XYZ file of C-alpha atoms in Angstrom:
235
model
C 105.247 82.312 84.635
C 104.209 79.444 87.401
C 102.666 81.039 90.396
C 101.901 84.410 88.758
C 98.209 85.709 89.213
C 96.837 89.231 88.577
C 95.504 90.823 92.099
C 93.406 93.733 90.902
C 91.554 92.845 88.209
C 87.885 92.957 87.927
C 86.457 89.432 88.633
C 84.800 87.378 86.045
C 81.689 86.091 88.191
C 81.084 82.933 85.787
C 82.133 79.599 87.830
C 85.390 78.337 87.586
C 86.171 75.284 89.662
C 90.166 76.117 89.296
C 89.155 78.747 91.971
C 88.007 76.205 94.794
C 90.030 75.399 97.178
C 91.701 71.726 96.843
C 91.501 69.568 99.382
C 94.151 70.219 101.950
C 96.614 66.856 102.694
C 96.609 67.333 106.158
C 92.928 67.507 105.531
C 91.277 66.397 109.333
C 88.326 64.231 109.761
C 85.037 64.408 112.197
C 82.073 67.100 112.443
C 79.847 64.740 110.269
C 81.692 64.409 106.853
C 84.378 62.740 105.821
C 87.050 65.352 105.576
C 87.001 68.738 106.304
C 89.216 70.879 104.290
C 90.635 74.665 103.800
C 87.204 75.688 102.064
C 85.611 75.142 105.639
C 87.519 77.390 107.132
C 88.188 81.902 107.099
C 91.818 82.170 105.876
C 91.738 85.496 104.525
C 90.738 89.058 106.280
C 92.036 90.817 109.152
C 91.372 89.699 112.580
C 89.381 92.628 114.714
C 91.874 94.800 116.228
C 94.192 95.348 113.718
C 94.674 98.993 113.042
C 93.801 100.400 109.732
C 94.836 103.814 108.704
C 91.502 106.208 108.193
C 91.108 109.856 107.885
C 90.412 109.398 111.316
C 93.365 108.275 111.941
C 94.245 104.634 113.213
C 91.186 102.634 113.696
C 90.457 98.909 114.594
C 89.180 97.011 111.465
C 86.482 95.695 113.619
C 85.427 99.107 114.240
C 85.075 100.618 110.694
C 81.741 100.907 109.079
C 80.164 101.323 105.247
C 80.936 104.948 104.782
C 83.931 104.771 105.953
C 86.850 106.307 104.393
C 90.004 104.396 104.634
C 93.922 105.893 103.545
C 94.770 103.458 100.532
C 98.410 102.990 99.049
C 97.412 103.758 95.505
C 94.544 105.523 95.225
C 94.504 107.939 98.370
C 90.941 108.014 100.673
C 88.430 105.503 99.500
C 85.186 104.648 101.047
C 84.274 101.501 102.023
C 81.329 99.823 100.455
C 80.771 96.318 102.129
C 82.008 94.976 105.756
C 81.974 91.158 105.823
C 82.713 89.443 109.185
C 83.488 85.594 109.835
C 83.298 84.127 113.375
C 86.735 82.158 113.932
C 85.947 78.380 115.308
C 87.804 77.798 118.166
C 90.100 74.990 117.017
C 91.917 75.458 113.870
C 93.846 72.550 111.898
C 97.362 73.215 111.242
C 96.822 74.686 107.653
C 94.255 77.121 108.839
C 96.158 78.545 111.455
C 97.549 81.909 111.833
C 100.544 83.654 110.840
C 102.714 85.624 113.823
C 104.603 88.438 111.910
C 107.312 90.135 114.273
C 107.676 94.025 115.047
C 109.186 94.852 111.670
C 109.556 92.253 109.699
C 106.737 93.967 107.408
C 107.004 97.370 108.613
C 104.104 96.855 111.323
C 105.161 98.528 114.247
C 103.558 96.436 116.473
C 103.463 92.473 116.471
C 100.510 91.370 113.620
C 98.738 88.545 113.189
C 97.437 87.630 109.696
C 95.359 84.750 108.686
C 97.317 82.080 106.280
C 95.873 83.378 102.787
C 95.764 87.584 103.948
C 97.528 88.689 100.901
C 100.326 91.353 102.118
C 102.083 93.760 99.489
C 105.800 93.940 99.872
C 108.503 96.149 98.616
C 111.810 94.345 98.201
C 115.231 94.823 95.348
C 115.047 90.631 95.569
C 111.342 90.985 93.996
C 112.944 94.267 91.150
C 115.985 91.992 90.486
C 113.358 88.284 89.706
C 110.909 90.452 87.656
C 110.875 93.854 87.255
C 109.035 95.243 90.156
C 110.104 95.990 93.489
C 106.209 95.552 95.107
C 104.735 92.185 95.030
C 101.727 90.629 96.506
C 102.625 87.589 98.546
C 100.076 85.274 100.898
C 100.947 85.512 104.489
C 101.448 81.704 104.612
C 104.337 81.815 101.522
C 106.658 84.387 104.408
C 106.746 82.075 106.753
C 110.210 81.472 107.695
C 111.416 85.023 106.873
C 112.473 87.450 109.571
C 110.558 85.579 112.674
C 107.666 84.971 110.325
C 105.824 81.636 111.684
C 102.488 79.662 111.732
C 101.413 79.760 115.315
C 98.717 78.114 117.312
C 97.351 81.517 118.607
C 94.089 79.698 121.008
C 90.379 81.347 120.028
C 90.871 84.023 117.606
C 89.177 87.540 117.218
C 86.650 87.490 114.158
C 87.886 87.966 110.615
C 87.261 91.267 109.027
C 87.286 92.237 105.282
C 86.789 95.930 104.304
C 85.457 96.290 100.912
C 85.862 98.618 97.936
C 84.938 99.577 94.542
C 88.139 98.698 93.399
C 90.835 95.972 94.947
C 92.974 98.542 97.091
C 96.276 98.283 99.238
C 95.791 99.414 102.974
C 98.490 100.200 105.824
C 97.569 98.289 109.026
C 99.669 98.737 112.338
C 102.015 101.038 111.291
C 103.661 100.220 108.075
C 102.531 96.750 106.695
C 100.445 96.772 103.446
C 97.653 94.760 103.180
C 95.428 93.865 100.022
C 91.709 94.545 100.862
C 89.673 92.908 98.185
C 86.697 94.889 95.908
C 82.971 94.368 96.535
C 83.398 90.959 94.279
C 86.626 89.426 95.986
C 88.919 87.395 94.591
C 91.810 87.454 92.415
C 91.855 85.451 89.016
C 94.353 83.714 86.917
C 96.530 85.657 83.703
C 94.330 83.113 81.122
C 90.968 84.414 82.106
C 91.321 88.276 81.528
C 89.929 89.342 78.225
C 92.235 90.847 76.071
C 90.682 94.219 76.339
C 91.002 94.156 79.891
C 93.937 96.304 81.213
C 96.389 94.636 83.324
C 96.791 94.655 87.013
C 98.843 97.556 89.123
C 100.826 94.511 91.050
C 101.598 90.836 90.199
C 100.438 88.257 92.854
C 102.772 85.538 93.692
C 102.317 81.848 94.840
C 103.286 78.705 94.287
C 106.718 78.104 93.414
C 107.397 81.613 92.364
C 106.724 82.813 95.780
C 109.268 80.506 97.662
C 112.016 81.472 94.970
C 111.236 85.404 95.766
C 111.005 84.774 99.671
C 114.125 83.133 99.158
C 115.920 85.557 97.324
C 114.151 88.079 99.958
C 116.441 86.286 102.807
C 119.647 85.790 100.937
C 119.354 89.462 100.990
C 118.800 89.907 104.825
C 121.597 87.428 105.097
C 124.205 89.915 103.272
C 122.779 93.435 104.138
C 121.780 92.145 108.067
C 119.223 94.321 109.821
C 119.391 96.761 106.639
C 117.684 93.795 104.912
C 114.389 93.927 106.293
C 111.364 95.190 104.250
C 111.005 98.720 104.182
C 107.711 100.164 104.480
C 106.583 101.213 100.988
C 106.767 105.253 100.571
């Protein structure tokens, strides 16, 4: 199936260049090269001051250490094994800029503001009724459009924060959204490279092609069921 990529399985550290990032065509020139491109810039993690649930209860991501334990959707308290942190330039071309996700429209309770390629989990009957599961992991970038979703120039950004596990895990920041927080070796890998042995992933990640036709279907939906429509928070 186009677009369909396994989030959380264990990474196969051998080189593959299919994982780089392609040049981006709105690509912009200067800082001594001739094109600068997504791979120069942080487009995943969580920007410092988004609030993860802990067993201390709601905590800044900026402000959570190794040792940590963190409330995960699947797999209850897990500690945290790694912090990475990325300082955020302070111009961004248009691909690398942030996302603006309304109160709500992910469950967040407050408003939330997600690099382009954050991977979110999302519980919707459009994603049950195009292939068989109701959760599905989407890129922050691929929702825009949905429910207020939009690409905003948001001025000098906080740094980027990833928390890091044994295993990929699923955490609830601000409220109710799920985000994917990747394992000590991030990085999700195409269906074709798992071994056969290997079992398969928890959740399906979507992109490309298959994620418009979902976030489409996700809208048709909020277009006949109205403000019953939205995402609910998964339970």
């Amino acid at each position: 199936m186009l677009g369909l990529t396994t989030a959380f399985a264990h990474r196969d550290t051998r080189p593959d260049t299919r994982l780089m990032a392609e040049p981006d065509p709105r690509a912009v020139h200067g800082l001594g090269r001739d094109r600068v491109t997504v791979a120069d810039y942080t487009t995943e993690g969580l920007l410092a001051g988004t609030r993860i649930a802990t067993t201390l209860g709601w905590r800044p991501v900026d402000c959570i250490a190794v040792g940590d334990t963190v409330l995960t959707f699947d797999h209850g308290v897990q500690t945290v094994v790694a912090v990475t942190r990325a300082a955020m330039p302070d111009h961004l071309p248009a691909f690398a800029r942030p996302i603006l996700v309304p109160v709500g429209a992910l469950g967040n309770e407050t408003r939330l503001i997600l690099l382009p390629d954050q991977s979110v989990m999302v519980e919707s009957d459009a994603a049950e009724a195009l292939f068989g599961d109701p959760f599905a992991i989407l890129k922050a970038r691929d929702l825009v459009g949905l429910r207020g979703i939009e690409r905003v120039d948001a001025g000098r950004l906080p740094d980027a924060v990833t928390l890091h596990f044994a295993e990929h895990e699923v955490l609830h920041a601000d409220g109710g959204a799920l985000v994917v927080a990747n394992a000590d070796v991030p990085g999700a890998i195409p269906l074709d490279r798992l071994p056969v042995t290997r079992q398969p992933a928890p959740y399906a990640s979507y992109s490309g092609r298959a994620a418009q036709c979902l976030v489409s279907a996700m809208a048709k939906d909020d277009a006949c069921q109205g403000e019953e429509g939205r995402l609910r928070p998964a339970a």
